[in-house]
Short mmCIF file of C-alpha atoms and ligand atoms in Angstrom, two decimals:
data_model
loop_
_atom_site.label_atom_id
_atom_site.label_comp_id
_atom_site.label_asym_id
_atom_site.label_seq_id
_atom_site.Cartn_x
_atom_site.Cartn_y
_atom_site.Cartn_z
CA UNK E 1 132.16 120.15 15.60
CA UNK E 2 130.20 123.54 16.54
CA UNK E 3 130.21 126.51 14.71
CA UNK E 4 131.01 130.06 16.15
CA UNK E 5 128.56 132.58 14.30
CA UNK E 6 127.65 135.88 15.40
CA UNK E 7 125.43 139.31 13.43
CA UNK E 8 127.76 141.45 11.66
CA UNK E 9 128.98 144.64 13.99
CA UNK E 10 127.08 147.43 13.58
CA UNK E 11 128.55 151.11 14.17
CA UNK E 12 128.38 152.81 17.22
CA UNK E 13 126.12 155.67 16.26
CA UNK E 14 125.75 158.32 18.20
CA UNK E 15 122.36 157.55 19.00
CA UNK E 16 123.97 154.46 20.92
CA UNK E 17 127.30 156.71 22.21
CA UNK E 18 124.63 158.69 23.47
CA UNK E 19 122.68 155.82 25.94
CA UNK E 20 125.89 154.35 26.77
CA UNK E 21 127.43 157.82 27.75
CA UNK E 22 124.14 157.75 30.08
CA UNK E 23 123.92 154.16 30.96
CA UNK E 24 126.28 153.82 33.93
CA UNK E 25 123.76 155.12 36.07
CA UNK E 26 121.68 152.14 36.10
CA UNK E 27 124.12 149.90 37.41
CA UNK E 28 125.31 149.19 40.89
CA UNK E 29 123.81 149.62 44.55
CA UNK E 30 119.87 149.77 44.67
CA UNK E 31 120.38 153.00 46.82
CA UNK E 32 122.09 154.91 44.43
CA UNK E 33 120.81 153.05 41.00
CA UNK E 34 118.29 154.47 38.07
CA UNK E 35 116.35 152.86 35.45
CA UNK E 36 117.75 152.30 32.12
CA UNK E 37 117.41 155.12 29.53
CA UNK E 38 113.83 154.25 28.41
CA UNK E 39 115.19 154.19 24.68
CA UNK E 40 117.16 150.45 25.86
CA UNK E 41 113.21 149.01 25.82
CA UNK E 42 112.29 150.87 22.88
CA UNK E 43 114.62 151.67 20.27
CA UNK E 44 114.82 149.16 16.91
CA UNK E 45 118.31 150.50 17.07
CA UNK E 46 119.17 149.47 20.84
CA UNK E 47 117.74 145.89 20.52
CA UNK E 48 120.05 145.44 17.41
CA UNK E 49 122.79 146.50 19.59
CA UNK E 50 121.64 144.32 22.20
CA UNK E 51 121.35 141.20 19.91
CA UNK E 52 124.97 141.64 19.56
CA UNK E 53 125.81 142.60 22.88
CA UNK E 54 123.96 140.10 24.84
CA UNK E 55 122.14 137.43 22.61
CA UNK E 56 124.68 136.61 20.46
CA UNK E 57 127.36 136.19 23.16
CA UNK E 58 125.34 135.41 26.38
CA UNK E 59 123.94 131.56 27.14
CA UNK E 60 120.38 131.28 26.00
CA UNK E 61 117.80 128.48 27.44
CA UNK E 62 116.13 126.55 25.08
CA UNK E 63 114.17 124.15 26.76
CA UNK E 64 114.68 121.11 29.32
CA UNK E 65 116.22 117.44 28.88
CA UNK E 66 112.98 116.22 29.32
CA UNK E 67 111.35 117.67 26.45
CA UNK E 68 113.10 115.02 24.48
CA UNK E 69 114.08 111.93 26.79
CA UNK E 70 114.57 109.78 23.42
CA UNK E 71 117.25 108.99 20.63
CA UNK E 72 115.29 111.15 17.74
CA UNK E 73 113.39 113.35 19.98
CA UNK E 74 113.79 116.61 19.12
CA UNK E 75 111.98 120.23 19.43
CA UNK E 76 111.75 123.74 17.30
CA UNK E 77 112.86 127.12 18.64
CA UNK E 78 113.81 130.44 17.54
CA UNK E 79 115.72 132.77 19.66
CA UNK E 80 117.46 135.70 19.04
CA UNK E 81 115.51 135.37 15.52
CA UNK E 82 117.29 131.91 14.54
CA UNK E 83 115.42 129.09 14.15
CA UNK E 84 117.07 126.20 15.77
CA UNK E 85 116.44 122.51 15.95
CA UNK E 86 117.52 120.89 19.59
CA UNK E 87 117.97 117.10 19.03
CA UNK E 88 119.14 114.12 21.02
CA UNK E 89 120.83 112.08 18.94
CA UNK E 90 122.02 107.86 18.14
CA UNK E 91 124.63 108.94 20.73
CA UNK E 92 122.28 109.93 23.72
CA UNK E 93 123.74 113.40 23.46
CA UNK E 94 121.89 116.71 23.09
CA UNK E 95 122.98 118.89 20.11
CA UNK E 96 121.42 122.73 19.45
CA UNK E 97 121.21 122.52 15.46
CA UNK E 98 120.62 125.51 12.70
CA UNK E 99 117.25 124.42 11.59
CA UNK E 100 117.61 126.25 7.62
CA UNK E 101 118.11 123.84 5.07
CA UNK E 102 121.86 123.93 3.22
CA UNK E 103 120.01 124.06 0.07
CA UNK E 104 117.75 127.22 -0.26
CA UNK E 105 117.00 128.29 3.18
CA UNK E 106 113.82 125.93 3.52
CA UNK E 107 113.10 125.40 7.66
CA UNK E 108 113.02 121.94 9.02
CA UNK E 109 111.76 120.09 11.58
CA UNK E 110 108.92 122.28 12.31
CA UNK E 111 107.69 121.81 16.30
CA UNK E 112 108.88 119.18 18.05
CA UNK E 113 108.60 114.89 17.34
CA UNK E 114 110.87 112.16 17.04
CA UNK E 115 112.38 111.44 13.46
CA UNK E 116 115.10 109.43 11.99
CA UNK E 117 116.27 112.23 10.07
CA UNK E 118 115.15 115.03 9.03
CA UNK E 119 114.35 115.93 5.32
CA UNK E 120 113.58 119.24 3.68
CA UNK E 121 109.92 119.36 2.27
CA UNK E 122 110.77 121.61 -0.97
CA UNK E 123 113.55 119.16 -2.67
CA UNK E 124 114.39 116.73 -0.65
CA UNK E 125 117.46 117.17 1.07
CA UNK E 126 117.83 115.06 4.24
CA UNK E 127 120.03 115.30 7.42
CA UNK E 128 121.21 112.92 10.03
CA UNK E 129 119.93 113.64 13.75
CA UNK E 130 123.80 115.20 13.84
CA UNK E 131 123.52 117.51 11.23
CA UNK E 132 124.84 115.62 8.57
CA UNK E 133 123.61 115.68 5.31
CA UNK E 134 123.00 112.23 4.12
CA UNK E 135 121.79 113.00 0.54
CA UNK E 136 120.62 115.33 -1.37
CA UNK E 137 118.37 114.27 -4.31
CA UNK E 138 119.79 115.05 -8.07
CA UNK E 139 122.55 117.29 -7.22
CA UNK E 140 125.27 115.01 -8.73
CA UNK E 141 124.94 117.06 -11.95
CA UNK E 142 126.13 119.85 -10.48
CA UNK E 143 128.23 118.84 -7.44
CA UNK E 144 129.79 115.87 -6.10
CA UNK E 145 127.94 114.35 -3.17
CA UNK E 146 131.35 113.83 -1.50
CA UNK E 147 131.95 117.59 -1.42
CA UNK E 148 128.14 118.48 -0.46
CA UNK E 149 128.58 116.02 2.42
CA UNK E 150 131.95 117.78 3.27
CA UNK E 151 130.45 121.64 3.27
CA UNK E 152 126.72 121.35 3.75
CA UNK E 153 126.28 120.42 7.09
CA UNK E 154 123.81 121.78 9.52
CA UNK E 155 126.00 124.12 11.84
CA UNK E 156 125.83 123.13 15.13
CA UNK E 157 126.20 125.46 18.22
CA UNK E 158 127.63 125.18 21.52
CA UNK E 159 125.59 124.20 24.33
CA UNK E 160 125.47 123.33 27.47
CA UNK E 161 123.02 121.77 30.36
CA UNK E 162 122.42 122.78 33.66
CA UNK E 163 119.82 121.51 35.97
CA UNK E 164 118.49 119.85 33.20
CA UNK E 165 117.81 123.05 31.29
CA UNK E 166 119.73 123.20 27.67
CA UNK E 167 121.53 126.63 26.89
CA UNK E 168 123.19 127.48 23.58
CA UNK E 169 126.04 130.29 22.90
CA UNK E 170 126.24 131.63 19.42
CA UNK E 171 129.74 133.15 19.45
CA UNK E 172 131.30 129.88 21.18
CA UNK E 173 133.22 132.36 23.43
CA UNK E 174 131.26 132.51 26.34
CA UNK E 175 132.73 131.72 29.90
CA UNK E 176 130.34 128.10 31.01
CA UNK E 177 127.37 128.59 32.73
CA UNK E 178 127.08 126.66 35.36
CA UNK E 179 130.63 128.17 37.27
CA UNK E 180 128.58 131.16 37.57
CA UNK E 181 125.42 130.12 38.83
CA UNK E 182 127.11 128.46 42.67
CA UNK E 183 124.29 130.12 44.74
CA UNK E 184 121.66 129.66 42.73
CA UNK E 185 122.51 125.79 42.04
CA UNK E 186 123.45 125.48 46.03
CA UNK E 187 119.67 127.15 46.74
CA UNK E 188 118.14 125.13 44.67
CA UNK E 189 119.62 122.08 44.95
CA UNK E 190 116.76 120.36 46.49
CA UNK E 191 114.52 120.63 44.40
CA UNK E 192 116.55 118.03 42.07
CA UNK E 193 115.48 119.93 39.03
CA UNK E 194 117.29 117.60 35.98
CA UNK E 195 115.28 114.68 37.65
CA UNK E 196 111.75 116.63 36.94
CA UNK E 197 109.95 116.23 33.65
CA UNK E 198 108.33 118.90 31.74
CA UNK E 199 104.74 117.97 29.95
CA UNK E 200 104.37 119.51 26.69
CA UNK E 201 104.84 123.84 27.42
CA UNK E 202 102.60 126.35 25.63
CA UNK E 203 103.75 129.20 23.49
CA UNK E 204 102.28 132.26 24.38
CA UNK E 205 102.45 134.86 21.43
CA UNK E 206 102.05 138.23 20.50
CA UNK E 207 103.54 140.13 23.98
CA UNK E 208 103.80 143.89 23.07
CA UNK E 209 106.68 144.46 25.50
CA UNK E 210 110.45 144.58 25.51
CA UNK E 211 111.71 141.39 27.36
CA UNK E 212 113.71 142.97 29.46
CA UNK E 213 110.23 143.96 31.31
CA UNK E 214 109.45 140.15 31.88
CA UNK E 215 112.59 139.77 33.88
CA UNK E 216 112.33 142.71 36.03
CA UNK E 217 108.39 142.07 36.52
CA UNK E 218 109.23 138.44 37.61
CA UNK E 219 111.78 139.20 40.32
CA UNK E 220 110.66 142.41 41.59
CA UNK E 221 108.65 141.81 44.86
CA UNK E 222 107.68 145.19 44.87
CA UNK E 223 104.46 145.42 42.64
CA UNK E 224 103.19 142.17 44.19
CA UNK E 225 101.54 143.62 47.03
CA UNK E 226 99.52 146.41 44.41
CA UNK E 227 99.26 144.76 41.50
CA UNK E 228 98.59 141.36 42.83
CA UNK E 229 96.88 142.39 45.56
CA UNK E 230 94.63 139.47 46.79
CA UNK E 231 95.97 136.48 45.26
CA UNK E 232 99.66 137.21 46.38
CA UNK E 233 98.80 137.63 49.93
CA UNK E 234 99.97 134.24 50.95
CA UNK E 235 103.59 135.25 49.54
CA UNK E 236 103.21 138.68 51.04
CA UNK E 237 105.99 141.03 49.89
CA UNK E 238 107.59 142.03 53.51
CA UNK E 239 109.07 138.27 53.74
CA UNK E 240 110.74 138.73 50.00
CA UNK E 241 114.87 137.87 50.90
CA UNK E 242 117.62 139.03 48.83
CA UNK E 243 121.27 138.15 47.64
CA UNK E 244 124.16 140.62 47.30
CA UNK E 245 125.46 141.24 44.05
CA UNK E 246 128.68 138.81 43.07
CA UNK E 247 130.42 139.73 39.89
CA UNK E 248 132.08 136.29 40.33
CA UNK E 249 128.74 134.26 40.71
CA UNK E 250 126.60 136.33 38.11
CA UNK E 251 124.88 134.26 35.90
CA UNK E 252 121.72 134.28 37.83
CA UNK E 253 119.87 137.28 39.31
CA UNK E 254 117.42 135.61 41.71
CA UNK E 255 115.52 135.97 45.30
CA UNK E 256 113.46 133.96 47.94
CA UNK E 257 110.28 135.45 48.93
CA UNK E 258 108.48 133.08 51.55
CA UNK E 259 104.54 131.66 52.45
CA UNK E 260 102.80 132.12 55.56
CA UNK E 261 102.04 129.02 55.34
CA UNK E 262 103.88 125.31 53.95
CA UNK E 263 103.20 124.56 50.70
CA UNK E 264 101.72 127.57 49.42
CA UNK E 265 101.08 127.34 45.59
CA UNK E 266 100.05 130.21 43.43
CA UNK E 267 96.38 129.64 42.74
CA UNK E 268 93.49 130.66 44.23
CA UNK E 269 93.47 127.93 47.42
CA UNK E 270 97.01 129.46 47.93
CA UNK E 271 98.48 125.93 48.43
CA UNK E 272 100.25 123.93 46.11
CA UNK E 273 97.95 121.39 44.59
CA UNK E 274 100.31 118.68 43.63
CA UNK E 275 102.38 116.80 46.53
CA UNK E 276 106.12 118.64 47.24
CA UNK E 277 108.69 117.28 45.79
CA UNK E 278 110.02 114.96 48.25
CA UNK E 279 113.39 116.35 49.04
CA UNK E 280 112.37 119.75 49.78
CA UNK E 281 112.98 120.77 53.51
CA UNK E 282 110.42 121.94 55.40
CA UNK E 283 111.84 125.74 54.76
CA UNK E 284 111.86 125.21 51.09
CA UNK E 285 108.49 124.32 51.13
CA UNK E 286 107.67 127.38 52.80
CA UNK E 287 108.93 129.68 49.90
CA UNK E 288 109.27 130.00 46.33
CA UNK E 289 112.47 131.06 44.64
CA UNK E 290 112.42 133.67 42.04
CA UNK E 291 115.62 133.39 39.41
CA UNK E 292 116.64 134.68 36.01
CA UNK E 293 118.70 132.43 34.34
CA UNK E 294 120.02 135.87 32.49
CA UNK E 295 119.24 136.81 29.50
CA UNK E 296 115.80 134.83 29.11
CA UNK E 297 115.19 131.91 31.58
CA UNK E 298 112.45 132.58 34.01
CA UNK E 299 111.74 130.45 36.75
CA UNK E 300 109.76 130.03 40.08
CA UNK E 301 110.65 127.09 42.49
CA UNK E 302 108.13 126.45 44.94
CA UNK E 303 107.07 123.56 46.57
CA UNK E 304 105.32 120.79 43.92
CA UNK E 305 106.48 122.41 40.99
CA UNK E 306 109.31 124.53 38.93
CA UNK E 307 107.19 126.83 36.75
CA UNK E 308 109.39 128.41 33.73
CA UNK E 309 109.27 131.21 31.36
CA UNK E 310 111.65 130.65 28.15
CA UNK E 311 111.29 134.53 26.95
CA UNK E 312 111.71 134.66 23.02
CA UNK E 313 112.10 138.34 21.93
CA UNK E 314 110.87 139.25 18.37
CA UNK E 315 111.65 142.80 18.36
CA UNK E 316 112.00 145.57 20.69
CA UNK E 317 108.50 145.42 22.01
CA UNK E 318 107.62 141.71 21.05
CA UNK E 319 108.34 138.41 22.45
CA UNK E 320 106.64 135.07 22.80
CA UNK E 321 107.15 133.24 26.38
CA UNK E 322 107.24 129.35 26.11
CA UNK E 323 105.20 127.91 29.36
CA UNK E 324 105.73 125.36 31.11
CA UNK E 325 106.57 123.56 34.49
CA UNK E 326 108.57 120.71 36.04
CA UNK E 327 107.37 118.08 38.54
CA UNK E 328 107.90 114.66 40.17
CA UNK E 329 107.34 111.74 37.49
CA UNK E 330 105.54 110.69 40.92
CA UNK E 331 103.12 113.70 40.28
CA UNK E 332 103.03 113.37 36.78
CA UNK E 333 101.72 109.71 37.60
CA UNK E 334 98.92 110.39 39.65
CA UNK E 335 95.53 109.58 38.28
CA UNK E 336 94.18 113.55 38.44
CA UNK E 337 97.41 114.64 36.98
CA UNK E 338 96.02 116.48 34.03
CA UNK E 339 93.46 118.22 36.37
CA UNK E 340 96.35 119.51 38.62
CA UNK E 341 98.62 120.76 35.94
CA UNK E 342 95.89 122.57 34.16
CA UNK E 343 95.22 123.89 37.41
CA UNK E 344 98.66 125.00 38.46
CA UNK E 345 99.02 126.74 34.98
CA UNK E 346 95.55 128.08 35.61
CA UNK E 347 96.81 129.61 38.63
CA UNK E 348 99.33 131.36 37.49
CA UNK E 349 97.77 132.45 34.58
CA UNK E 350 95.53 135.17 36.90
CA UNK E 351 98.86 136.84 37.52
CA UNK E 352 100.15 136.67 34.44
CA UNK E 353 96.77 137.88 33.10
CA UNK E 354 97.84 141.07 35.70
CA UNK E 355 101.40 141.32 34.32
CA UNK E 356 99.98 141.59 30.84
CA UNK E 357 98.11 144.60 31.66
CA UNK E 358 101.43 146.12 33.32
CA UNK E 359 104.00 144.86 30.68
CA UNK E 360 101.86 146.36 28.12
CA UNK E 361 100.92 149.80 30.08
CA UNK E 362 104.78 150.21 30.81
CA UNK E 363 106.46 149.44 27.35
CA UNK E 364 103.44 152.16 26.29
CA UNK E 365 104.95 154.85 29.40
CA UNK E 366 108.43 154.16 28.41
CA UNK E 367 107.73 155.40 24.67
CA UNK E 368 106.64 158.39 25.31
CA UNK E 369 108.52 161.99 25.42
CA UNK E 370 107.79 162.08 29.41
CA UNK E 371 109.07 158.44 29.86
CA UNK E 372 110.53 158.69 33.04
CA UNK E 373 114.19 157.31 34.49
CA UNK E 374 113.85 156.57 38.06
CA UNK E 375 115.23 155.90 41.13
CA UNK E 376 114.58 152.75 42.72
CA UNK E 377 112.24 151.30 46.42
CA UNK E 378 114.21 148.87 48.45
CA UNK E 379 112.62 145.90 47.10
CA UNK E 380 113.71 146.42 43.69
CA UNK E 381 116.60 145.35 44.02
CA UNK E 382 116.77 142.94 41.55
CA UNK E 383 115.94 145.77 39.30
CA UNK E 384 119.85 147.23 39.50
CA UNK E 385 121.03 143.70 39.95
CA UNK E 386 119.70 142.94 36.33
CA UNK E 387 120.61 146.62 35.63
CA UNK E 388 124.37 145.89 36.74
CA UNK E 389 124.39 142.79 34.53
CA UNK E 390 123.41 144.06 31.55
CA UNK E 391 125.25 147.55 31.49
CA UNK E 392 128.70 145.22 32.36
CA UNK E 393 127.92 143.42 29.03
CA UNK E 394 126.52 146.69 26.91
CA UNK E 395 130.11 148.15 27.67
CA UNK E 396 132.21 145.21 26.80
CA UNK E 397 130.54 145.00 23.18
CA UNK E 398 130.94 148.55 22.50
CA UNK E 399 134.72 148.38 24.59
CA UNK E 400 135.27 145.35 22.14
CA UNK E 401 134.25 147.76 18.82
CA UNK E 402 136.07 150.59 19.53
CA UNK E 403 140.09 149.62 18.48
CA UNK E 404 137.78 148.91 15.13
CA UNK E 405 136.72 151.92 14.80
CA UNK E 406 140.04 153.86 15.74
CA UNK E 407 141.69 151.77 13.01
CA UNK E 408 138.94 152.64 10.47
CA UNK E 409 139.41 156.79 11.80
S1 FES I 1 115.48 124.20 0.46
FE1 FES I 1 115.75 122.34 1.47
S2 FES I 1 116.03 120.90 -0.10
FE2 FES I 1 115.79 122.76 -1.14
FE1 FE2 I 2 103.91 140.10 38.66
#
């Protein structure tokens, strides 16, 4: 059974009446569309209001069915500042797990593994790979083990799976994923991504920027000609492709931009350096496809590989990103495997390495008194795309509070 859970409403201040009063100007049409109110990447009291608005009620990735192929396998995350254990269990099935103890709030399952059960360090208390608790250690003193069994189970969430990658909802509510993601799923179809396998991601820590910047970096092919100048050349900016908007379709914000040549990787040889995955056409293998999963899936399908961001925000101007890629088991076979995939993340990493420098630079811009609100080039399109989803969402929380607050008037 999954539990529906979400943060506690907070009031609509007027600090928040006052960006939402503002905000509809961000959505809609790139030709008419401005930046969001530079107090939505800043403010302690926006990203509280956000948590609510999007991350407790939105899908959130978590990782990919091939982190943990195995009966026991399971992995640690925390997201929207929950820790959560993702487990497949004696059944085969995937279940997204509250990883605090029912005792005293201990954490389990720390990283990732494969385990039996699992059972809490500080006294003992141990849970089946389902979340139930199986015993806990002198506690029939005080309460029956019958009724600890009944109530002290390890809430589970829903989730669901698409292309392999595992999503969990905390409010239960939301509308399923996959639905709203035709184009995306039709556009990358190909590349057969719940058949790839992920070796072991990397957590990179300590980003001192809101995550909404990661998104709009990624699928903006606007900077990529200045700041990436060099490198990028091979996926110049002029042969960037976009979608239109479809409120129908919207879980994914997402746009081709093509090679000048096949099998162009991003690295410094410009090619891909692992074989393409077999069922690409020869189109697809002239191209990579840029798509938020939306709120905090990242990823880039190109020819040999799916690289992925999992964005993990901390705080207004924190987040850790959790690296990795998918690829062929035929690839992940080959002799000099470990050589290319430390090369492919290598690769990227000299325009992440760029990104850092502009994440950081902007979330510094955006706090200050002259922080601008812009209007929008051509190519950033995406930008009121992502705008359009988020401000739709920002207004249905606050739509959603406001009979609560005429009742408490
Ligand atoms: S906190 Fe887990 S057993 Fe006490
Ligand atoms: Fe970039």
């Amino acid at each position: 059974m999954t539990t529906n859970s979400v943060l506690p409403d907070i009031p609509l201040t007027p600090f928040i009446r006052d960006i939402l009063d503002r905000i509809d100007a961000s959505a809609g049409s790139v030709k008419e569309a401005i930046s969001l109110p530079p107090e939505c990447y800043t403010s302690t009291e926006w990203y509280e209001f956000e948590r609510r608005a999007i991350f407790d009620r939105e899908w959130l990735a978590l990782g990919h069915h091939s982190f943990i192929p195995n009966i026991g396998d399971y992995f640690s995350i925390t997201i929207n500042e929950e820790p959560l254990l993702v487990v497949r269990g004696k059944d085969g099935e995937i279940r997204v797990l509250s990883a605090v103890c029912r005792h005293r709030g201990h954490l389990l399952g720390n990283g990732s593994g494969n385990a039996d059960s699992f059972t809490c360090p500080f006294h003992g208390w141990t849970y089946g790979l389902d979340g139930a608790l199986l015993s806990a250690p002198e506690m029939n003193g005080t309460l029956p083990m019958e009724e600890l069994r009944r109530t002290q189970c390890l809430p589970s969430l829903r989730s669901e799976i698409w292309n392999g990658f595992i999503f969990v909802n905390f409010d239960g509510a939301a509308a399923p994923l996959g639905p709203r993601l035709k184009v995306l799923s039709e556009e990358v179809k190909n590349h057969h991504m719940a058949d790839l396998v992920a070796p072991p991601t990397v957590d990179w820590k300590g980003n001192p920027w809101n995550w909404k910047f990661m998104q709009e970096n990624a699928l903006e092919p606007y900077h990529t000609h200045y700041l990436h100048s060099g490198p990028h050349d091979f996926a110049p900016s002029r042969l960037a492709s976009f979608f239109e908007w479809d409120e129908a379709d919207d879980g994914a914000i997402f746009h081709p931009t093509g090679f000048l040549h096949v099998d162009g990787g991003f690295n410094v040889s410009a090619r891909c350096l692992m074989p393409a995955i077999p069922t690409l056409t020869l189109e697809e293998r002239q191209r990579v496809m840029f798509a938020a999963v939306m709120p905090n899936l990242f990823f880039g399908a190109q020819p040999d590989c799916v690289f992925f961001y999992l964005i993990l925000p901390e705080s207004p101007g924190s987040i850790t990103l959790r690296v990795g890629l998918l690829t062929t088991i035929d690839n992940l076979s080959l002799p000099t495997a470990p050589l290319l995939l430390k090369g492919t993340v290598d690769g990227i990493s000299v325009y992440n390495d760029q990104d850092v420098v502009a994440n950081t630079l902007t979330h510094q811009g955006l706090k200050s008194r002259f922080a601008p609100r812009t209007r929008y080039a051509p190519k950033e399109k995406t930008l009121a795309q992502i705008n359009t989803w988020l401000v739709k969402r920002y207004k249905a929380y606050a739509d959603s509070l406001e009979p609560l607050k005429l009742a408490a008037e």
